[in-house]
Amino acid sequence: MEEVQLAMGEGVLREARRLLSDPLSPHAEVRYAGIRLAECLVDALRVAESRGMRLPVPDSEEHAAAEERPAPPAHPARQRPAPAQSP
C-alpha cells in the first residue's frame, strides 16, 4: 500500500509541476492540483510515520551519542534560492 501511495504522489507532483510551469494554467486546475498535492502529502507523512514506528528503539547510550552529532547539511536541491537583490 505504501508503494502505491508514494507512486501516486510522484504522479500528482509531475502533473502539478507541469501546471505550475505554465503561467496560463486555469485557476481551477491549479487549485485542484494543490488539493491533490495536499492529499498526497498526508499519505507520504502517514508512510513516514508508519516506517518510523517500525524502526528499532536505540539503546539509551547510542541514542544520546546520536543526539550529540551535528545534523547533516541540507541537500542542495532542497534549499531555496536566495531572493534576488534589487539594484
XYZ file of N, CA, C and O in Angstrom:
348
model
N 0.825 -1.198 0.000
C 0.000 0.000 0.000
C 0.868 1.259 0.000
O 0.568 2.215 -0.708
N 1.946 1.246 0.795
C 2.836 2.408 0.845
C 3.412 2.708 -0.535
O 3.485 3.868 -0.937
N 3.815 1.671 -1.237
C 4.406 1.861 -2.563
C 3.412 2.528 -3.508
O 3.769 3.432 -4.263
N 2.173 2.114 -3.454
C 1.125 2.697 -4.306
C 0.909 4.165 -3.940
O 0.823 5.027 -4.825
N 0.844 4.462 -2.648
C 0.634 5.845 -2.213
C 1.769 6.751 -2.677
O 1.522 7.856 -3.167
N 3.002 6.294 -2.526
C 4.138 7.117 -2.926
C 4.210 7.277 -4.440
O 4.532 8.359 -4.948
N 3.888 6.232 -5.184
C 3.878 6.316 -6.649
C 2.801 7.294 -7.120
O 3.028 8.082 -8.047
N 1.640 7.263 -6.483
C 0.577 8.210 -6.838
C 1.030 9.641 -6.553
O 0.773 10.553 -7.341
N 1.723 9.833 -5.450
C 2.242 11.158 -5.113
C 3.217 11.665 -6.156
O 3.188 12.840 -6.530
N 4.068 10.786 -6.654
C 5.015 11.184 -7.697
C 4.274 11.603 -8.966
O 4.640 12.588 -9.612
N 3.233 10.877 -9.315
C 2.448 11.220 -10.497
C 1.744 12.558 -10.350
O 1.744 13.380 -11.272
N 1.156 12.789 -9.193
C 0.479 14.064 -8.940
C 1.491 15.202 -8.961
O 1.229 16.281 -9.515
N 2.671 14.984 -8.393
C 3.702 16.007 -8.377
C 4.145 16.364 -9.797
O 4.315 17.544 -10.132
N 4.320 15.350 -10.644
C 4.692 15.624 -12.046
C 3.645 16.506 -12.727
O 3.973 17.482 -13.404
N 2.387 16.157 -12.545
C 1.306 16.928 -13.172
C 1.234 18.341 -12.597
O 1.034 19.310 -13.329
N 1.399 18.479 -11.292
C 1.358 19.796 -10.667
C 2.502 20.666 -11.177
O 2.300 21.862 -11.451
N 3.678 20.092 -11.313
C 4.807 20.866 -11.843
C 4.519 21.350 -13.262
O 4.859 22.474 -13.626
N 3.879 20.488 -14.063
C 3.535 20.875 -15.430
C 2.561 22.057 -15.402
O 2.748 23.051 -16.113
N 1.546 21.970 -14.563
C 0.572 23.052 -14.451
C 1.221 24.343 -13.957
O 0.950 25.427 -14.473
N 2.055 24.228 -12.945
C 2.669 25.414 -12.347
C 3.702 26.069 -13.254
O 3.972 27.263 -13.125
N 4.261 25.314 -14.176
C 5.247 25.899 -15.095
C 4.580 26.700 -16.209
O 5.233 27.476 -16.886
N 3.280 26.533 -16.381
C 2.529 27.257 -17.411
C 1.777 28.412 -16.750
O 0.803 28.196 -16.030
N 2.205 29.652 -17.004
C 1.535 30.784 -16.357
C 0.078 30.956 -16.801
O -0.682 31.673 -16.166
N -0.326 30.274 -17.854
C -1.701 30.389 -18.329
C -2.592 29.244 -17.855
O -3.735 29.116 -18.299
N -2.087 28.411 -16.953
C -2.913 27.318 -16.416
C -4.137 27.896 -15.726
O -4.025 28.855 -14.953
N -5.303 27.326 -15.991
C -6.521 27.836 -15.351
C -6.471 27.687 -13.826
O -5.941 26.710 -13.298
N -7.046 28.665 -13.164
C -7.073 28.689 -11.699
C -7.658 27.390 -11.133
O -7.120 26.837 -10.168
N -8.728 26.901 -11.722
C -9.382 25.692 -11.203
C -8.446 24.488 -11.273
O -8.434 23.662 -10.352
N -7.672 24.384 -12.343
C -6.745 23.255 -12.462
C -5.611 23.359 -11.442
O -5.200 22.353 -10.855
N -5.104 24.567 -11.245
C -4.032 24.768 -10.259
C -4.560 24.464 -8.855
O -3.891 23.801 -8.055
N -5.777 24.920 -8.574
C -6.377 24.648 -7.258
C -6.567 23.151 -7.049
O -6.264 22.618 -5.979
N -7.062 22.460 -8.067
C -7.251 21.015 -7.975
C -5.914 20.315 -7.723
O -5.822 19.419 -6.887
N -4.866 20.760 -8.432
C -3.537 20.166 -8.228
C -3.075 20.386 -6.789
O -2.499 19.489 -6.166
N -3.342 21.570 -6.234
C -2.964 21.850 -4.848
C -3.682 20.949 -3.863
O -3.086 20.450 -2.899
N -4.963 20.711 -4.122
C -5.742 19.816 -3.259
C -5.184 18.401 -3.334
O -4.999 17.733 -2.303
N -4.900 17.937 -4.533
C -4.340 16.596 -4.706
C -2.960 16.488 -4.056
O -2.628 15.470 -3.450
N -2.122 17.529 -4.192
C -0.803 17.517 -3.549
C -0.940 17.421 -2.035
O -0.173 16.701 -1.386
N -1.907 18.134 -1.461
C -2.123 18.059 -0.016
C -2.528 16.650 0.397
O -2.050 16.133 1.422
N -3.392 16.014 -0.386
C -3.785 14.632 -0.093
C -2.582 13.701 -0.142
O -2.420 12.828 0.724
N -1.736 13.891 -1.152
C -0.547 13.040 -1.297
C 0.448 13.285 -0.169
O 1.117 12.353 0.289
N 0.545 14.529 0.295
C 1.433 14.828 1.419
C 0.949 14.120 2.674
O 1.761 13.572 3.428
N -0.345 14.097 2.906
C -0.900 13.372 4.055
C -0.503 11.899 3.963
O -0.068 11.294 4.955
N -0.643 11.308 2.769
C -0.260 9.903 2.585
C 1.228 9.698 2.850
O 1.630 8.739 3.518
N 2.071 10.601 2.314
C 3.519 10.460 2.490
C 3.910 10.586 3.960
O 4.774 9.843 4.450
N 3.277 11.502 4.676
C 3.556 11.643 6.110
C 3.106 10.412 6.877
O 3.773 9.971 7.819
N 1.984 9.835 6.467
C 1.499 8.604 7.102
C 2.497 7.471 6.878
O 2.790 6.692 7.783
N 3.040 7.373 5.650
C 4.037 6.350 5.339
C 5.276 6.564 6.205
O 5.810 5.620 6.802
N 5.741 7.803 6.294
C 6.936 8.094 7.091
C 6.718 7.759 8.561
O 7.590 7.170 9.210
N 5.562 8.117 9.084
C 5.263 7.806 10.482
C 5.205 6.295 10.701
O 5.755 5.772 11.667
N 4.567 5.603 9.790
C 4.454 4.151 9.902
C 5.828 3.491 9.865
O 6.129 2.599 10.655
N 6.676 3.949 8.955
C 8.026 3.385 8.865
C 8.840 3.730 10.104
O 9.627 2.916 10.587
N 8.650 4.925 10.629
C 9.367 5.326 11.837
C 8.990 4.476 13.035
O 9.824 4.147 13.870
N 7.715 4.089 13.108
C 7.269 3.252 14.228
C 7.850 1.842 14.134
O 7.924 1.142 15.129
N 8.270 1.435 12.939
C 8.832 0.095 12.771
C 10.332 0.053 13.027
O 10.924 -1.013 13.059
N 10.957 1.214 13.205
C 12.387 1.248 13.486
C 12.641 0.729 14.893
O 11.849 0.982 15.803
N 13.753 0.023 15.084
C 14.055 -0.453 16.434
C 14.386 0.734 17.340
O 14.926 1.748 16.900
N 14.052 0.605 18.605
C 14.350 1.646 19.587
C 15.823 1.533 19.947
O 16.285 0.466 20.347
N 16.596 2.627 19.779
C 18.027 2.566 20.083
C 18.279 2.471 21.580
O 17.451 2.887 22.390
N 19.443 1.913 21.928
C 19.861 1.894 23.331
C 20.036 3.333 23.788
O 20.372 4.216 23.015
N 19.857 3.581 25.056
C 19.914 4.952 25.557
C 21.287 5.588 25.333
O 21.379 6.757 25.026
N 22.393 4.834 25.473
C 23.729 5.386 25.246
C 23.923 5.746 23.783
O 24.444 6.798 23.460
N 23.511 4.852 22.886
C 23.644 5.133 21.456
C 22.765 6.313 21.076
O 23.153 7.157 20.276
N 21.586 6.386 21.654
C 20.656 7.465 21.360
C 21.245 8.804 21.800
O 21.178 9.788 21.076
N 21.845 8.843 22.967
C 22.445 10.071 23.475
C 23.608 10.501 22.581
O 23.761 11.684 22.282
N 24.422 9.558 22.127
C 25.541 9.885 21.249
C 25.044 10.413 19.915
O 25.610 11.347 19.343
N 23.976 9.852 19.391
C 23.422 10.296 18.112
C 22.870 11.707 18.221
O 22.975 12.495 17.283
N 22.303 12.057 19.369
C 21.767 13.406 19.555
C 22.866 14.448 19.618
O 22.647 15.604 19.286
N 24.084 14.051 20.042
C 25.189 14.992 20.143
C 25.821 15.276 18.795
O 26.488 16.281 18.627
N 25.632 14.399 17.813
C 26.210 14.610 16.486
C 25.505 15.766 15.793
O 24.303 15.918 15.899
N 26.274 16.573 15.023
C 25.619 17.660 14.282
C 24.758 17.084 13.167
O 25.018 16.007 12.649
N 23.730 17.829 12.810
C 22.838 17.392 11.733
C 23.583 17.459 10.406
O 24.426 18.331 10.199
N 23.294 16.529 9.489
C 23.947 16.577 8.183
C 23.495 17.811 7.421
O 22.396 18.331 7.646
N 24.342 18.315 6.504
C 23.954 19.505 5.745
C 22.746 19.207 4.870
O 22.535 18.074 4.452
N 21.950 20.229 4.629
C 20.761 20.073 3.785
C 21.174 19.753 2.361
O 22.227 20.189 1.890
N 20.365 18.978 1.697
C 20.614 18.626 0.299
C 20.502 19.899 -0.529
O 19.519 20.625 -0.430
N 21.493 20.197 -1.400
C 21.473 21.445 -2.172
C 20.216 21.618 -3.015
O 19.731 22.719 -3.172
N 19.677 20.541 -3.549
C 18.487 20.652 -4.400
C 17.261 21.036 -3.589
O 16.281 21.517 -4.135
N 17.294 20.843 -2.280
C 16.132 21.146 -1.451
C 16.212 22.527 -0.816
O 15.308 22.948 -0.137
N 17.335 23.215 -1.005
C 17.470 24.538 -0.438
C 16.777 25.544 -1.341
O 16.794 25.423 -2.559
N 16.177 26.537 -0.741
C 15.544 27.596 -1.517
C 16.613 28.564 -1.975
O 17.524 28.904 -1.222
N 16.504 29.057 -3.207
C 17.482 30.046 -3.662
C 17.289 31.364 -2.910
O 16.185 31.685 -2.473
N 18.376 32.098 -2.780
C 18.323 33.402 -2.108
C 17.507 34.360 -2.955
O 17.563 34.302 -4.187
N 16.739 35.230 -2.345
C 15.957 36.191 -3.121
C 16.871 37.130 -3.896
O 17.965 37.466 -3.445
N 16.425 37.544 -5.056
C 17.221 38.431 -5.902
C 17.303 39.809 -5.253
O 16.328 40.304 -4.694
N 18.475 40.393 -5.306
C 18.688 41.730 -4.756
C 18.345 42.762 -5.818
O 18.714 42.628 -6.966
N 17.632 43.787 -5.424
C 17.321 44.848 -6.385
C 18.483 45.813 -6.459
O 19.143 46.078 -5.466
N 18.777 46.348 -7.663
C 19.940 47.255 -7.819
C 19.749 48.594 -7.196
O 18.846 49.096 -6.807
